[in-house]
Tab-separated table of C-alpha atoms and ligand atoms in Angstrom:
chain	number	residue	atom	x	y	z
A	1	MET	CA	102.767	-229.450	86.349
A	2	HIS	CA	100.294	-227.468	84.326
A	3	THR	CA	96.750	-227.849	85.475
A	4	THR	CA	93.798	-227.109	83.237
A	5	THR	CA	91.391	-226.497	86.126
A	6	ASN	CA	91.846	-222.763	85.969
A	7	SER	CA	91.855	-222.530	82.193
A	8	ASP	CA	89.316	-220.345	80.473
A	9	ILE	CA	87.778	-223.359	78.767
A	10	HIS	CA	87.237	-225.034	82.091
A	11	LYS	CA	85.811	-221.857	83.613
A	12	LEU	CA	83.294	-221.620	80.816
A	13	LEU	CA	82.306	-225.292	81.049
A	14	HIS	CA	82.039	-225.009	84.830
A	15	SER	CA	79.643	-222.048	84.406
A	16	LEU	CA	77.635	-223.893	81.779
A	17	ASN	CA	77.418	-226.999	83.928
A	18	PHE	CA	76.312	-224.942	86.932
A	19	ALA	CA	73.657	-223.128	84.828
A	20	ALA	CA	72.409	-226.371	83.207
A	21	MET	CA	71.851	-227.922	86.633
A	22	LYS	CA	70.162	-224.845	88.098
A	23	HIS	CA	67.835	-224.422	85.079
A	24	ASN	CA	67.373	-228.201	84.811
A	25	ASP	CA	63.591	-228.290	85.222
A	26	GLN	CA	62.871	-225.200	83.056
A	27	ARG	CA	61.702	-224.851	79.487
A	28	ARG	CA	61.416	-221.844	77.162
A	29	LYS	CA	58.038	-220.402	76.172
A	30	ASP	CA	58.162	-221.383	72.481
A	31	LYS	CA	55.645	-223.919	71.263
A	32	ASP	CA	58.224	-226.750	71.303
A	33	LYS	CA	59.159	-225.895	74.929
A	34	SER	CA	62.887	-225.897	74.206
A	35	PRO	CA	65.234	-226.706	77.112
A	36	TYR	CA	66.115	-223.462	78.927
A	37	VAL	CA	69.847	-224.096	78.554
A	38	ASN	CA	69.510	-223.681	74.765
A	39	HIS	CA	68.838	-219.992	75.399
A	40	LEU	CA	71.918	-219.615	77.605
A	41	ILE	CA	74.187	-221.307	75.076
A	42	GLY	CA	72.648	-219.196	72.301
A	43	VAL	CA	73.374	-215.924	74.127
A	44	ALA	CA	77.014	-216.892	74.777
A	45	GLU	CA	77.454	-218.066	71.152
A	46	ILE	CA	76.233	-214.734	69.743
A	47	LEU	CA	78.775	-212.831	71.891
A	48	SER	CA	81.572	-215.144	70.840
A	49	ARG	CA	80.556	-215.031	67.159
A	50	PHE	CA	80.845	-211.242	67.173
A	51	GLY	CA	84.235	-211.111	68.835
A	52	GLU	CA	83.257	-210.810	72.498
A	53	ASN	CA	85.407	-213.635	73.808
A	54	ASP	CA	86.367	-212.178	77.161
A	55	ILE	CA	85.951	-215.085	79.573
A	56	ILE	CA	84.141	-212.980	82.200
A	57	ILE	CA	81.556	-211.918	79.591
A	58	LEU	CA	81.023	-215.476	78.379
A	59	GLN	CA	80.686	-216.883	81.905
A	60	ALA	CA	78.265	-214.122	82.906
A	61	ALA	CA	76.343	-214.788	79.673
A	62	VAL	CA	75.635	-218.441	80.499
A	63	LEU	CA	74.754	-217.432	84.052
A	64	HIS	CA	72.705	-214.322	83.097
A	65	ASP	CA	69.256	-215.658	84.047
A	66	ILE	CA	70.276	-217.622	87.101
A	67	LEU	CA	69.328	-215.019	89.744
A	68	GLU	CA	66.109	-214.036	88.021
A	69	ASP	CA	64.791	-217.487	87.153
A	70	THR	CA	66.252	-219.981	89.670
A	71	GLN	CA	66.570	-220.192	93.467
A	72	THR	CA	70.293	-219.425	93.290
A	73	THR	CA	71.332	-216.614	95.617
A	74	GLY	CA	73.876	-213.858	95.039
A	75	GLU	CA	76.076	-215.301	97.788
A	76	GLU	CA	76.058	-218.737	96.197
A	77	LEU	CA	76.943	-217.285	92.814
A	78	GLU	CA	79.704	-215.163	94.303
A	79	SER	CA	81.309	-218.065	96.163
A	80	ALA	CA	81.312	-220.153	92.954
A	81	PHE	CA	82.297	-217.457	90.413
A	82	GLY	CA	83.462	-214.352	92.252
A	83	LYS	CA	82.415	-210.746	92.593
A	84	GLU	CA	82.799	-209.489	89.030
A	85	ILE	CA	80.644	-212.138	87.393
A	86	THR	CA	78.021	-211.885	90.119
A	87	GLY	CA	77.922	-208.120	89.747
A	88	ILE	CA	77.320	-208.396	85.986
A	89	VAL	CA	74.582	-210.997	86.461
A	90	GLN	CA	72.960	-208.682	89.021
A	91	GLU	CA	73.089	-205.796	86.534
A	92	VAL	CA	71.164	-207.796	83.902
A	93	SER	CA	68.620	-209.237	86.360
A	94	ASP	CA	65.156	-207.821	86.978
A	95	ASP	CA	63.927	-207.368	90.533
A	96	LYS	CA	61.221	-210.044	90.747
A	97	SER	CA	59.560	-208.318	93.724
A	98	VAL	CA	58.500	-205.554	91.333
A	99	GLU	CA	55.314	-205.926	89.267
A	100	LYS	CA	55.838	-207.040	85.616
A	101	GLU	CA	55.022	-203.848	83.696
A	102	GLU	CA	57.126	-201.810	86.091
A	103	ARG	CA	60.003	-204.269	85.637
A	104	LYS	CA	59.814	-203.750	81.891
A	105	ARG	CA	59.816	-199.990	82.320
A	106	LEU	CA	62.828	-200.189	84.614
A	107	GLN	CA	64.779	-202.189	82.008
A	108	VAL	CA	64.354	-199.289	79.556
A	109	GLU	CA	65.318	-196.774	82.219
A	110	HIS	CA	68.391	-198.628	83.487
A	111	ALA	CA	69.847	-199.917	80.178
A	112	PRO	CA	71.984	-196.806	79.363
A	113	PHE	CA	73.617	-196.878	82.806
A	114	ILE	CA	74.768	-200.505	83.182
A	115	SER	CA	78.384	-201.531	82.518
A	116	LYS	CA	79.668	-202.263	78.998
A	117	LYS	CA	79.877	-206.019	79.720
A	118	ALA	CA	76.324	-206.043	81.026
A	119	LYS	CA	75.149	-204.102	77.970
A	120	LEU	CA	76.698	-206.614	75.581
A	121	ILE	CA	75.081	-209.543	77.416
A	122	LYS	CA	71.744	-207.793	77.500
A	123	LEU	CA	71.985	-207.064	73.776
A	124	ALA	CA	72.777	-210.726	72.973
A	125	ASP	CA	69.855	-211.759	75.199
A	126	LYS	CA	67.497	-209.425	73.333
A	127	ILE	CA	68.793	-210.749	69.985
A	128	MET	CA	67.891	-214.295	71.063
A	129	ASN	CA	64.488	-213.185	72.400
A	130	VAL	CA	63.419	-211.184	69.341
A	131	THR	CA	64.589	-214.054	67.129
A	132	ASP	CA	62.391	-216.429	69.152
A	133	VAL	CA	59.413	-214.074	69.085
A	134	GLY	CA	59.847	-213.534	65.341
A	135	GLN	CA	60.454	-217.114	64.259
A	136	ASN	CA	59.125	-219.373	66.991
A	137	PRO	CA	56.814	-217.415	69.308
A	138	PRO	CA	54.853	-218.859	72.214
A	139	ALA	CA	51.674	-220.471	70.852
A	140	ASP	CA	49.369	-217.987	72.628
A	141	TRP	CA	51.132	-214.815	71.422
A	142	ASP	CA	49.032	-213.056	68.754
A	143	THR	CA	50.512	-210.492	66.327
A	144	ASN	CA	49.728	-207.550	68.657
A	145	ARG	CA	51.544	-209.079	71.555
A	146	ARG	CA	54.568	-209.858	69.329
A	147	GLU	CA	54.576	-206.325	67.974
A	148	LYS	CA	54.388	-204.859	71.466
A	149	TYR	CA	57.365	-207.034	72.462
A	150	PHE	CA	59.424	-205.694	69.548
A	151	ASP	CA	58.515	-202.088	70.487
A	152	TRP	CA	59.591	-202.646	74.072
A	153	ALA	CA	62.818	-204.506	73.083
A	154	ASP	CA	63.688	-201.638	70.711
A	155	SER	CA	63.447	-199.122	73.539
A	156	VAL	CA	65.674	-201.242	75.811
A	157	VAL	CA	68.248	-201.788	73.011
A	158	LEU	CA	68.405	-198.032	72.334
A	159	GLY	CA	70.185	-197.759	75.698
A	160	LEU	CA	72.589	-200.636	74.924
A	161	ARG	CA	74.040	-199.387	71.637
A	162	GLY	CA	77.570	-198.148	70.975
A	163	HIS	CA	79.750	-201.159	71.784
A	164	ASN	CA	79.294	-203.757	69.044
A	165	ARG	CA	77.965	-202.602	65.706
A	166	GLU	CA	77.622	-206.074	64.173
A	167	MET	CA	75.507	-207.295	67.081
A	168	GLU	CA	73.336	-204.217	66.771
A	169	ASN	CA	72.912	-204.941	63.059
A	170	LEU	CA	71.864	-208.535	63.803
A	171	TYR	CA	69.324	-207.259	66.333
A	172	ASP	CA	67.915	-204.787	63.794
A	173	THR	CA	67.674	-207.477	61.106
A	174	GLN	CA	65.868	-209.923	63.409
A	175	VAL	CA	63.343	-207.283	64.492
A	176	SER	CA	62.655	-206.062	60.959
A	177	GLU	CA	62.153	-209.661	59.758
A	178	GLY	CA	59.872	-210.340	62.695
A	179	ARG	CA	57.823	-207.231	61.962
A	180	LYS	CA	57.558	-208.208	58.258
A	181	ARG	CA	56.248	-211.617	59.264
A	182	ILE	CA	53.569	-209.940	61.396
A	183	LEU	CA	52.416	-207.738	58.485
A	184	LYS	CA	52.279	-210.766	56.206
A	185	GLN	CA	50.211	-212.726	58.719
A	186	ARG	CA	47.798	-209.858	59.125
A	187	LYS	CA	47.223	-209.692	55.345
A	188	ASN	CA	46.333	-213.385	55.198
B	1	LIG	ZN1	67.893	-214.510	78.967
């Protein structure tokens, strides 16, 4: 009898369910404090929308913040989802024992050398983040802080390019619209 337990759809829902439970008590930084899981779904949806429907990529996408932002360990992730997905999630995770500015610098430095799958996930993540900063920023982020975020994201994304032109175009559009909004706000 055919079982659906190992189907790609089930794998994706299993990952999403796992991530939703682990990020259960977390909210995003926007002024409406959106549920954290919205971000994870958004990142996976961007990848899928632009043709990246490899199941490993989509699973790693919904799990991409789980090591950085929850108590989940690498061993726990590996026993639930295997080595490949865990490896990708590790590639896109910052080392939280490192101070914040140094972590940001390391993202720029490491971006060109991570795997293609990790690059695509990181690009989708940055698309979501610059869209949030442009359209729905945290309440206490002034125009300078938003501009600095775009500058930093641009330098990370420089190292991620070359695998999905349409996603890169979406990133560029979101940043240029975000920057235009900043200029407009400064004039007023
Ligand atoms: Zn993220």
